[in-house]
């Protein structure tokens, strides 16, 4: 996995801005959608940054609760996931070429 990321990163850095543009445009669109979903989440009573606080609390209590339970609780909260960057969109479409 590390070698794939390294090769993809080198190719990404070498790409021209025109070649990167479709990925960065798509990332910007997904980011706008995320911002809207997060605003809706907060307006509905959700708490932004709650995962970070929960993680710190769990770290202090030294792992009370299973990893699966935490993942299910995060999914049930309805908080949207952060959007991928242009590089990650590029990597997901071209991963097979680097393997």
Short mmCIF file of C-alpha atoms in Angstrom, two decimals:
data_model
loop_
_atom_site.label_atom_id
_atom_site.label_comp_id
_atom_site.label_asym_id
_atom_site.label_seq_id
_atom_site.Cartn_x
_atom_site.Cartn_y
_atom_site.Cartn_z
CA UNK A 1 0.00 0.00 0.00
CA UNK A 2 2.82 2.42 0.80
CA UNK A 3 4.46 1.88 -2.57
CA UNK A 4 1.19 2.63 -4.37
CA UNK A 5 0.80 5.91 -2.50
CA UNK A 6 4.39 6.86 -3.16
CA UNK A 7 4.13 6.23 -6.90
CA UNK A 8 0.79 8.01 -7.12
CA UNK A 9 2.15 10.98 -5.17
CA UNK A 10 5.12 11.31 -7.50
CA UNK A 11 2.88 11.17 -10.56
CA UNK A 12 0.42 13.66 -9.00
CA UNK A 13 3.23 16.16 -8.33
CA UNK A 14 4.47 15.79 -11.91
CA UNK A 15 1.02 16.35 -13.46
CA UNK A 16 0.17 19.70 -15.02
CA UNK A 17 -2.52 21.92 -13.54
CA UNK A 18 -4.73 21.23 -16.56
CA UNK A 19 -4.55 17.49 -15.89
CA UNK A 20 -5.27 17.95 -12.17
CA UNK A 21 -8.15 20.35 -12.82
CA UNK A 22 -10.98 17.76 -13.23
CA UNK A 23 -10.07 16.12 -9.92
CA UNK A 24 -9.74 19.41 -8.07
CA UNK A 25 -13.03 20.67 -9.54
CA UNK A 26 -14.80 17.50 -8.44
CA UNK A 27 -13.21 17.80 -4.98
CA UNK A 28 -14.43 21.41 -4.72
CA UNK A 29 -17.97 20.32 -5.65
CA UNK A 30 -17.91 17.52 -3.06
CA UNK A 31 -16.55 19.98 -0.50
CA UNK A 32 -19.45 22.39 -1.13
CA UNK A 33 -21.89 19.50 -0.70
CA UNK A 34 -20.16 18.53 2.56
CA UNK A 35 -20.36 22.10 3.84
CA UNK A 36 -24.11 22.16 3.14
CA UNK A 37 -24.66 18.76 4.77
CA UNK A 38 -22.65 19.85 7.82
CA UNK A 39 -24.71 23.04 8.10
CA UNK A 40 -27.90 20.96 7.94
CA UNK A 41 -26.48 18.56 10.54
CA UNK A 42 -25.64 21.39 12.96
CA UNK A 43 -29.03 23.06 12.32
CA UNK A 44 -30.74 19.77 13.24
CA UNK A 45 -28.98 19.79 16.62
CA UNK A 46 -25.81 17.90 15.77
CA UNK A 47 -22.53 18.84 17.38
CA UNK A 48 -19.59 19.69 15.10
CA UNK A 49 -16.29 18.31 16.38
CA UNK A 50 -17.96 15.76 18.65
CA UNK A 51 -15.83 12.89 17.29
CA UNK A 52 -12.62 14.62 18.36
CA UNK A 53 -13.96 15.14 21.87
CA UNK A 54 -15.15 11.53 22.06
CA UNK A 55 -11.77 10.30 20.89
CA UNK A 56 -9.96 12.31 23.57
CA UNK A 57 -12.38 11.06 26.22
CA UNK A 58 -11.91 7.46 25.12
CA UNK A 59 -8.16 7.86 25.17
CA UNK A 60 -8.32 9.08 28.75
CA UNK A 61 -10.55 6.21 29.83
CA UNK A 62 -8.23 3.78 27.99
CA UNK A 63 -10.51 2.18 25.46
CA UNK A 64 -13.87 1.63 27.08
CA UNK A 65 -16.11 0.20 24.36
CA UNK A 66 -15.33 -1.76 21.25
CA UNK A 67 -14.14 -0.29 17.99
CA UNK A 68 -17.21 -1.68 16.22
CA UNK A 69 -19.55 0.03 18.68
CA UNK A 70 -17.79 3.37 18.18
CA UNK A 71 -18.05 3.03 14.40
CA UNK A 72 -21.76 2.21 14.61
CA UNK A 73 -22.37 5.16 16.94
CA UNK A 74 -20.59 7.51 14.52
CA UNK A 75 -22.71 6.23 11.62
CA UNK A 76 -25.91 6.57 13.67
CA UNK A 77 -25.11 10.18 14.57
CA UNK A 78 -25.82 11.28 11.00
CA UNK A 79 -22.74 13.51 10.80
CA UNK A 80 -21.45 13.66 7.21
CA UNK A 81 -17.98 12.37 6.39
CA UNK A 82 -15.29 14.79 5.28
CA UNK A 83 -14.94 15.01 1.50
CA UNK A 84 -11.92 13.61 -0.36
CA UNK A 85 -9.31 15.91 -1.87
CA UNK A 86 -8.49 16.04 -5.57
CA UNK A 87 -5.49 13.78 -4.99
CA UNK A 88 -7.63 11.11 -3.29
CA UNK A 89 -10.16 11.21 -6.11
CA UNK A 90 -7.30 10.78 -8.60
CA UNK A 91 -5.83 7.91 -6.58
CA UNK A 92 -9.15 6.08 -6.27
CA UNK A 93 -9.68 6.22 -10.05
CA UNK A 94 -6.12 5.21 -10.94
CA UNK A 95 -5.08 2.82 -8.14
CA UNK A 96 -4.91 -0.21 -10.44
CA UNK A 97 -2.35 1.50 -12.67
CA UNK A 98 0.07 1.84 -9.72
CA UNK A 99 -0.25 -1.71 -8.39
#
